[in-house]
Short mmCIF file of C-alpha atoms in Angstrom, two decimals:
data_model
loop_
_atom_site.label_atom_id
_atom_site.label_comp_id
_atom_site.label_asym_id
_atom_site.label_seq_id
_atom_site.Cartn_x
_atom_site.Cartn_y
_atom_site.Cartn_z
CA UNK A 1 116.01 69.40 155.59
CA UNK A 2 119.35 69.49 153.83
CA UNK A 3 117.66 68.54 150.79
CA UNK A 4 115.04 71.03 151.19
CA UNK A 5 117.83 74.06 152.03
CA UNK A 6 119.30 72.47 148.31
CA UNK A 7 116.80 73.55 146.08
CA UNK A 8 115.87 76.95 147.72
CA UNK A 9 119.45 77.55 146.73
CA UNK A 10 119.40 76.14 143.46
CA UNK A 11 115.57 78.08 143.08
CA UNK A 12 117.37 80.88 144.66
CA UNK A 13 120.10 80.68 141.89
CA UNK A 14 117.74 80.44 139.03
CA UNK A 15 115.79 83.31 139.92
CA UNK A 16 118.82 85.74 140.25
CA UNK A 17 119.83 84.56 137.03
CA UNK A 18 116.37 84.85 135.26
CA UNK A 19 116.22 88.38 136.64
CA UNK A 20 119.53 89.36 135.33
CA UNK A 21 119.00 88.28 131.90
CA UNK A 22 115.57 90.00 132.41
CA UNK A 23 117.24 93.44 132.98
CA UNK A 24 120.25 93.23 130.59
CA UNK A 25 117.19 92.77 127.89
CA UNK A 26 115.62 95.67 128.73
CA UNK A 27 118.41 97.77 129.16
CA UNK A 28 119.77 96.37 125.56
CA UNK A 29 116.50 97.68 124.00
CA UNK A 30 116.75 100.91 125.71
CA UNK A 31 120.03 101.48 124.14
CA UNK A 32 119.25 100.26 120.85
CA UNK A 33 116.13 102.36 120.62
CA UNK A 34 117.62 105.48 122.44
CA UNK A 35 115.37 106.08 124.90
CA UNK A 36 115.68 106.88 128.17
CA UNK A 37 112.07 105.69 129.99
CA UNK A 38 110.49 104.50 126.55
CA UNK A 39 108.92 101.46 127.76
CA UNK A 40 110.31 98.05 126.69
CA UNK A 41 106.83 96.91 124.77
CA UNK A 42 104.63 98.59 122.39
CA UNK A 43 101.48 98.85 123.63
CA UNK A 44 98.01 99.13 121.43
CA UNK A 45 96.42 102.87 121.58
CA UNK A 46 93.23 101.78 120.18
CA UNK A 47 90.95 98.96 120.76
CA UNK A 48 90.68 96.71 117.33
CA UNK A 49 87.55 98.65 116.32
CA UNK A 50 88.90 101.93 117.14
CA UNK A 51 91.94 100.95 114.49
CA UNK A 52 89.25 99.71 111.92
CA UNK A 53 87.04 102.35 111.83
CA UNK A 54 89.30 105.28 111.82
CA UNK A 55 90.79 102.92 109.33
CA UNK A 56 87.95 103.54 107.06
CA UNK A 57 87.24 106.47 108.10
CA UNK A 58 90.78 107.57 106.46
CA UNK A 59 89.71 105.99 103.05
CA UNK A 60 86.56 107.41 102.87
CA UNK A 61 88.46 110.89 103.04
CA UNK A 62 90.85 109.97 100.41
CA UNK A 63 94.02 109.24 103.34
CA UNK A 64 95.35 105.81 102.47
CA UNK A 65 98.29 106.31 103.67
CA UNK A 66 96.94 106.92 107.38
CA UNK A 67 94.90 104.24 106.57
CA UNK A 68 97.52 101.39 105.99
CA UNK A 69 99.19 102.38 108.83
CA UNK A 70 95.85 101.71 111.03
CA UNK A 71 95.08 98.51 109.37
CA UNK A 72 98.73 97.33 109.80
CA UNK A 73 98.48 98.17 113.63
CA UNK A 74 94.97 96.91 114.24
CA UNK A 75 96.51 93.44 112.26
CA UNK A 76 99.74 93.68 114.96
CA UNK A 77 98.09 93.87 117.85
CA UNK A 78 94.93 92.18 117.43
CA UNK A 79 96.12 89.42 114.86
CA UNK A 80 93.34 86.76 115.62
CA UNK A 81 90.90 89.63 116.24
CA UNK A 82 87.30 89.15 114.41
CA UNK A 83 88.77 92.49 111.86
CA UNK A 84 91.64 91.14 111.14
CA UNK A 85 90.73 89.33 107.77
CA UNK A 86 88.60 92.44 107.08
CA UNK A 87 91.22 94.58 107.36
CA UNK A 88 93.97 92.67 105.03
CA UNK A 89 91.28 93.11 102.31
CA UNK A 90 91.11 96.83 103.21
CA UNK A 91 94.50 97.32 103.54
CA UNK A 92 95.71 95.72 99.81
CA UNK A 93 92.46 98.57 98.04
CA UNK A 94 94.08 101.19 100.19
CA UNK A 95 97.38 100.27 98.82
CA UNK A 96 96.29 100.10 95.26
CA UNK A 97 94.49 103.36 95.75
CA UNK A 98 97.91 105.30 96.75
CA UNK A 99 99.58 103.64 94.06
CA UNK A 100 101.63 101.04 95.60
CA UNK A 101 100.28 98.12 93.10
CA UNK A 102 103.27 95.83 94.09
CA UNK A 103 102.27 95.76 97.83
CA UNK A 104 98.87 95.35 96.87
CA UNK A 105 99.59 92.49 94.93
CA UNK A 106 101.69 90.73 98.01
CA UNK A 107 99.06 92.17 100.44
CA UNK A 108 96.23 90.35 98.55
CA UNK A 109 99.10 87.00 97.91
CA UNK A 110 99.25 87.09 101.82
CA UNK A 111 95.54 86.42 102.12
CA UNK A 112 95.58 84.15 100.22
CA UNK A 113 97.90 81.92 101.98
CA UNK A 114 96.32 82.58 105.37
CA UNK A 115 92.79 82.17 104.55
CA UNK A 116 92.01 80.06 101.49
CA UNK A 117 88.69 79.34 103.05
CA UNK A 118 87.53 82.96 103.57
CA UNK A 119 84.45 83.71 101.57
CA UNK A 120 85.75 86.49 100.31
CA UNK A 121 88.84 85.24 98.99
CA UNK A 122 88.01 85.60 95.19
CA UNK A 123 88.29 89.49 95.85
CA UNK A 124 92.16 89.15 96.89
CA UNK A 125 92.69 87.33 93.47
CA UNK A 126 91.26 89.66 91.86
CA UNK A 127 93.10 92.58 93.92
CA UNK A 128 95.95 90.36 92.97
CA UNK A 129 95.35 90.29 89.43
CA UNK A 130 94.40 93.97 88.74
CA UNK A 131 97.43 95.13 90.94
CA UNK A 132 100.22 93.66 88.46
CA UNK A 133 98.45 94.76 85.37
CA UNK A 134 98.35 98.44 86.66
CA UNK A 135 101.73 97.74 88.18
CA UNK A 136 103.15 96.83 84.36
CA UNK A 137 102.04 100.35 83.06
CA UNK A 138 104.95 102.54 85.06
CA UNK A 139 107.27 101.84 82.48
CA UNK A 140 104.85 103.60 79.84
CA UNK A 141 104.05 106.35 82.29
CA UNK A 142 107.75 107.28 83.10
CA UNK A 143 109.06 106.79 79.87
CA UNK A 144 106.51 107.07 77.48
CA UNK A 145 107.35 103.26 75.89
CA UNK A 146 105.33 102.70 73.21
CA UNK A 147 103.75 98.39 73.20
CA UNK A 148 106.83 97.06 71.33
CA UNK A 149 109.57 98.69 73.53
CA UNK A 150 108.29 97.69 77.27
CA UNK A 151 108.63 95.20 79.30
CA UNK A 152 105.73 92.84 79.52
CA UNK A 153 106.75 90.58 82.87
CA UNK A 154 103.50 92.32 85.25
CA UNK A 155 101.35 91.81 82.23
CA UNK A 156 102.17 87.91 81.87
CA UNK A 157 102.06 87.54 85.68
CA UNK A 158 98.50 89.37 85.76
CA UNK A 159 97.14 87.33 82.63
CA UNK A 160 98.08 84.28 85.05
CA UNK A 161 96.42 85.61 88.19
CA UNK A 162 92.86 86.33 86.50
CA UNK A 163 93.32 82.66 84.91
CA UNK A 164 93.52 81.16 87.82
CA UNK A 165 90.74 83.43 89.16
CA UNK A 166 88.44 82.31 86.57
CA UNK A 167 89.43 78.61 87.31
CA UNK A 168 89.29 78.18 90.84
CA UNK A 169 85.87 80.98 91.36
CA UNK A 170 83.81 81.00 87.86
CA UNK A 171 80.87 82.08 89.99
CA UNK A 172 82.93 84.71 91.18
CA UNK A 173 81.37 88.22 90.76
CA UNK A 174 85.13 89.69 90.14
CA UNK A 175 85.40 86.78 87.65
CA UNK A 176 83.86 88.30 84.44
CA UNK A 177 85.76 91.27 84.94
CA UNK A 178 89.14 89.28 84.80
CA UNK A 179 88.21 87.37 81.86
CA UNK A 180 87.58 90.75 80.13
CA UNK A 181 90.97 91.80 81.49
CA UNK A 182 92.41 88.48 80.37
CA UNK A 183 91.14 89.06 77.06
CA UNK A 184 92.51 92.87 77.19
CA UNK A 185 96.34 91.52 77.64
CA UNK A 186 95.74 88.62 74.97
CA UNK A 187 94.83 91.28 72.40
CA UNK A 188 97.87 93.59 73.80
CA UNK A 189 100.55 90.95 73.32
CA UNK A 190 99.27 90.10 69.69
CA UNK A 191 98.63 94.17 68.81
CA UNK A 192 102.87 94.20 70.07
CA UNK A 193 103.40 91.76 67.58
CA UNK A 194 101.62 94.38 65.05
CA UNK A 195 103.46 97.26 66.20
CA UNK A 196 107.08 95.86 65.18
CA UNK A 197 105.78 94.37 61.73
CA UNK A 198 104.53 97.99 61.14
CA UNK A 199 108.12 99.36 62.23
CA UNK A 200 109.32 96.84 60.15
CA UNK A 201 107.50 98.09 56.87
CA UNK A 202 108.00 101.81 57.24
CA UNK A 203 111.72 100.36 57.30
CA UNK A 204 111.17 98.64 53.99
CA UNK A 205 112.09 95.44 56.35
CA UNK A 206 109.16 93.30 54.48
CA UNK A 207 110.62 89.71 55.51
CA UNK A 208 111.02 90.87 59.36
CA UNK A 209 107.07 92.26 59.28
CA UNK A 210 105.99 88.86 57.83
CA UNK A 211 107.75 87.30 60.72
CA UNK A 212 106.01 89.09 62.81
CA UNK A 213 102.86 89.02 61.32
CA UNK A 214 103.13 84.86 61.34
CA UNK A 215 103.78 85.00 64.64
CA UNK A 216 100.35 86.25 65.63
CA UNK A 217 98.79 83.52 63.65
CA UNK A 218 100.99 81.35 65.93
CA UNK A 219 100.31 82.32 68.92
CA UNK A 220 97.29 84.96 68.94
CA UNK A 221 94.43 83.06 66.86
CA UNK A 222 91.76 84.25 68.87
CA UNK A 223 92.83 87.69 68.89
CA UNK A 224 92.20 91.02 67.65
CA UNK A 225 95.23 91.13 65.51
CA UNK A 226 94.51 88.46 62.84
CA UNK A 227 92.71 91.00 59.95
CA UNK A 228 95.80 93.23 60.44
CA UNK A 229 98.28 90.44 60.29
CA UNK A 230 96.24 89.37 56.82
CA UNK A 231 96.40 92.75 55.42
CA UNK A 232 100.59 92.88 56.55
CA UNK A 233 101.06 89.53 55.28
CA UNK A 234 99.75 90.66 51.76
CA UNK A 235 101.44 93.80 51.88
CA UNK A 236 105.18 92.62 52.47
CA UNK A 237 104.51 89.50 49.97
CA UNK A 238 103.37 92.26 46.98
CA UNK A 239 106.26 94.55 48.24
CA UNK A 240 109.26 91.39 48.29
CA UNK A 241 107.36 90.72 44.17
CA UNK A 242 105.74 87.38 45.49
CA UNK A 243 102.65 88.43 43.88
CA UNK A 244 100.88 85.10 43.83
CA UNK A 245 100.95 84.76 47.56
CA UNK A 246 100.13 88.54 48.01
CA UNK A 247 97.13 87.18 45.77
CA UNK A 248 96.00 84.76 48.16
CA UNK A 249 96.22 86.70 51.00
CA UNK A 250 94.38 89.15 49.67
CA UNK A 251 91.58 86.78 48.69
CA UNK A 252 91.54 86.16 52.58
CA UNK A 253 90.76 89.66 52.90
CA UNK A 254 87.84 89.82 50.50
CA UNK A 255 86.54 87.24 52.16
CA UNK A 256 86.37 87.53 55.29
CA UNK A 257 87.42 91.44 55.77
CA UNK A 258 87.26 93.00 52.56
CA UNK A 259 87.14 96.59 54.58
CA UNK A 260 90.93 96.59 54.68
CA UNK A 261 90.91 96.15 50.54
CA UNK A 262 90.69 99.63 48.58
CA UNK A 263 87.98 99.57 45.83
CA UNK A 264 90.92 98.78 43.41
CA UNK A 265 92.18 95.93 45.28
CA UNK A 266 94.93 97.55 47.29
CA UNK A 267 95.82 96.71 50.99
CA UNK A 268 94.84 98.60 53.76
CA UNK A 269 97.10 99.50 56.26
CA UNK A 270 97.63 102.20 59.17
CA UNK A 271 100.87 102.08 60.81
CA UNK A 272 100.84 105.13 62.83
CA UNK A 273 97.98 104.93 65.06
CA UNK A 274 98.11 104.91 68.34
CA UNK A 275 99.18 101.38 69.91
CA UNK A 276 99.06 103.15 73.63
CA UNK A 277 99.26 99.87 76.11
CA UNK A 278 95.71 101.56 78.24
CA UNK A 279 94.01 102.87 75.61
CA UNK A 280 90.79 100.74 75.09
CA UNK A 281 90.52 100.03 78.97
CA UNK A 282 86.79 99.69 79.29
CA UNK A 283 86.09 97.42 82.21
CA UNK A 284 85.55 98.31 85.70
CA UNK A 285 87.87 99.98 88.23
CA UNK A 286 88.88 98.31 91.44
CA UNK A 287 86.52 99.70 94.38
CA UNK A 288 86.96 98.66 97.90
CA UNK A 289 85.57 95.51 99.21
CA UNK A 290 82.10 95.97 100.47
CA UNK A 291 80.33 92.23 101.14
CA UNK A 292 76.97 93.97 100.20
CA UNK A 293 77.49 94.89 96.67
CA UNK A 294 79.57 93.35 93.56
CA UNK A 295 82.24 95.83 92.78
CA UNK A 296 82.93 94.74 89.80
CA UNK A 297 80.99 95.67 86.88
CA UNK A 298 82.69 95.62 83.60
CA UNK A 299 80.85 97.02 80.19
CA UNK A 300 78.94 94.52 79.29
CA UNK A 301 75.77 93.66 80.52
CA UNK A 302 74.73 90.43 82.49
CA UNK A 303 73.56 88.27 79.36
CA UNK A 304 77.36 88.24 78.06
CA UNK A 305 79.01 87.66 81.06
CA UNK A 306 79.13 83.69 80.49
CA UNK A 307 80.15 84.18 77.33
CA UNK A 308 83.06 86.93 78.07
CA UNK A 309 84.03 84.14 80.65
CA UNK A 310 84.29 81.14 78.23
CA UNK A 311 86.37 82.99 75.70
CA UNK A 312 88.81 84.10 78.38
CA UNK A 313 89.13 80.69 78.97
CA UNK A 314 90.04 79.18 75.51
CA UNK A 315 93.33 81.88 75.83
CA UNK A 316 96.98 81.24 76.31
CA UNK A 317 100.20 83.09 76.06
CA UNK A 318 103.47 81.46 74.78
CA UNK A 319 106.35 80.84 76.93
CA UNK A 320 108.91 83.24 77.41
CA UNK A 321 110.94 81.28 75.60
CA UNK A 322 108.74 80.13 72.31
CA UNK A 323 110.46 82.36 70.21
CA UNK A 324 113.85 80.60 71.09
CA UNK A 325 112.16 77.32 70.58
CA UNK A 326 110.56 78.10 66.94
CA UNK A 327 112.13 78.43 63.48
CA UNK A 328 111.51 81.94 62.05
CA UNK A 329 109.42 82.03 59.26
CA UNK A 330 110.66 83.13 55.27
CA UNK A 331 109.52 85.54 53.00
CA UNK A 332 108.24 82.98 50.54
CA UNK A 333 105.52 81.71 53.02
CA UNK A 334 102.07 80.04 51.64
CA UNK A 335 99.06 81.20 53.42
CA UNK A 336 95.86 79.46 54.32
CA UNK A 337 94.66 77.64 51.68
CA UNK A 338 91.12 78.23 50.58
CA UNK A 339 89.09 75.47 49.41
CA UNK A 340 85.76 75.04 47.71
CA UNK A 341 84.54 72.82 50.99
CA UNK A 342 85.68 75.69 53.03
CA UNK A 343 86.17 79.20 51.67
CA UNK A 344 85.44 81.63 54.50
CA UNK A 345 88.26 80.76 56.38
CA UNK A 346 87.95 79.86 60.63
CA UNK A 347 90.67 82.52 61.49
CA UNK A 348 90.53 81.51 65.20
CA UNK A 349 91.40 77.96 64.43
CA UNK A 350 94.34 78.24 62.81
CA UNK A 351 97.05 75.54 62.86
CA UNK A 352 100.84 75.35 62.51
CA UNK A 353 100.51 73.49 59.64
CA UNK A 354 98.35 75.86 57.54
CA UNK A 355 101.29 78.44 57.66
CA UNK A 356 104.00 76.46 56.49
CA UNK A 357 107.26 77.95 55.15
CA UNK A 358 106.83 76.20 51.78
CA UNK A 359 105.11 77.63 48.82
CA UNK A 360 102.43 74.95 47.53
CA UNK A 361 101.19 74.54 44.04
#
């Protein structure tokens, strides 16, 4: 019996304490909170598809605010619930449609990591993806930066997202849209490179522009840039009087894009139009997830699309720090040389070595 009295006191004990501890939480929360008879936990006010549809209900009328704040409690309370999923993937469109790309981007990074095996997955990438590249035009919006002044961080991290879209879901319908995007920021970091070798010449700085202009050889090949980067290249070289390299350059112009060549044999050049980072967007606009319909349709139509895809694929970006890592290129700089085996020259395979910084005989 005395053992028996023993532990009702020692049970005794522990429930006294439990309940203590139980009360001087409560009352800490009260205090913290600053209520009076607010009640300790948050309850739900709407059953998970009560959140959800008024959820979408909110898009539909334009309210993404009201929206994210649904979706975020409908993911709190119920967050093994047969919405939740859904609603991540509505939540990270409703953030990109208020304009808050950099939450979008995490929101879609968070599905990611929670549900790799979701069917629906490739749409977060491509949320992902389309977030940071509208996220890296603010600095053009607030600022007005023109494509050699801003910062190009979002667009690099972007370029990387839709590779890895294309990669991991080439069946994907988001995925030919990305490759067209990837393609977009390929052709925007080589038309950069353009922009300071035309600041350069309306400076009279003709070494610095053919820098700049060997640089997209470098590193763009496949890009829009290369006729332009031609046409600089033989510009600076006649300006600095290295007149039979101008010569050759300009024979790569007859060749293979005699439209920037006057009728008298003079370069064309325009270094004052507009280099605006969004001003050839032509692809499709991000549209909320609906598992019925693609929602990506870019302008192109479905016989291209393996194509657009492919080429996306063949693109890369130098490192941050390739510029550190290679010698700058002189005025005196030999250009591709034509021969008779080969004279329309492959612009899009163009090596290191057939830009060398000697001047061959």
């Amino acid at each position: 019996m005395q053992a028996v009295g023993n532990t009702f006191i020692k049970l005794s004990s522990i429930t006294l304490l439990a309940l203590s501890v139980n009360l001087v939480g409560c009352q800490t929360f009260k205090n913290l909170t600053g209520g009076k008879d607010v009640d300790a936990v948050e309850t739900a006010e709407k059953s998970e598809q009560g959140y959800y549809n008024n959820a979408i209900a909110q898009i539909d009328k334009g309210r993404y605010t009201q929206a994210v704040e649904d979706l975020t409690n409908l993911r709190t309370f119920y967050p093994t619930g047969q919405y939740a999923e859904q609603a991540l993937l509505d939540m990270m469109y409703a953030q990109y449609a208020s304009g808050k790309y950099e939450t979008a981007a995490a929101s879609a990074d968070q599905f990611i990591r929670l549900y790799p095996s979701n069917p629906q997955v490739s749409y977060a990438y491509y949320v992902r993806g389309v977030a940071n590249m509208q996220g890296s035009s603010e600095g053009l919006k607030l600022f007005k930066l023109n494509q050699a002044e801003r910062d190009t961080a979002y667009l690099r991290i972007a370029f990387a997202n839709f590779q890895e879209l294309i990669n991991k879901y080439p069946n994907s319908p988001y995925t030919p849209d990305a490759a067209q995007r990837m393609t977009f920021i390929y052709n925007q970091f080589a038309e950069s490179e353009m922009s300071a070798a035309n600041w350069y010449i309306e400076r009279e700085a003709y070494v610095a522009a053919v820098n700049r202009a060997k640089w997209v050889f470098q590193y763009y090949p496949l890009s829009e840039s290369v006729p332009e980067a031609i046409a600089v290249l033989a510009y600076s070289h006649e300006k600095l009087g290295l007149n039979d390299l101008a010569k050759e350059y300009k024979t790569l112009l007859q060749i293979n894009y005699p439209n920037l060549l006057t009728a008298d044999g003079r370069v064309k050049l325009d270094t004052k139009r507009d280099r605006n980072l969004f001003n050839k967007l032509t692809f499709g606009q991000l549209s909320r997830f609906n598992k019925d319909t693609s929602v990506a349709e870019g302008n192109y139509n479905g016989a291209t699309k393996t194509q657009v895809i492919r080429n996306a694929n063949q693109l890369r970006l130098p490192s941050d720090n390739a510029a550190a890592n290679t010698a700058a290129p002189t005025s005196n700089t030999s250009p591709l040389r034509l021969t008779d085996e080969n004279r329309r020259v492959r612009l899009g395979a163009v090596e290191n070595e057939s830009i060398d910084m000697t001047e061959g005989n």
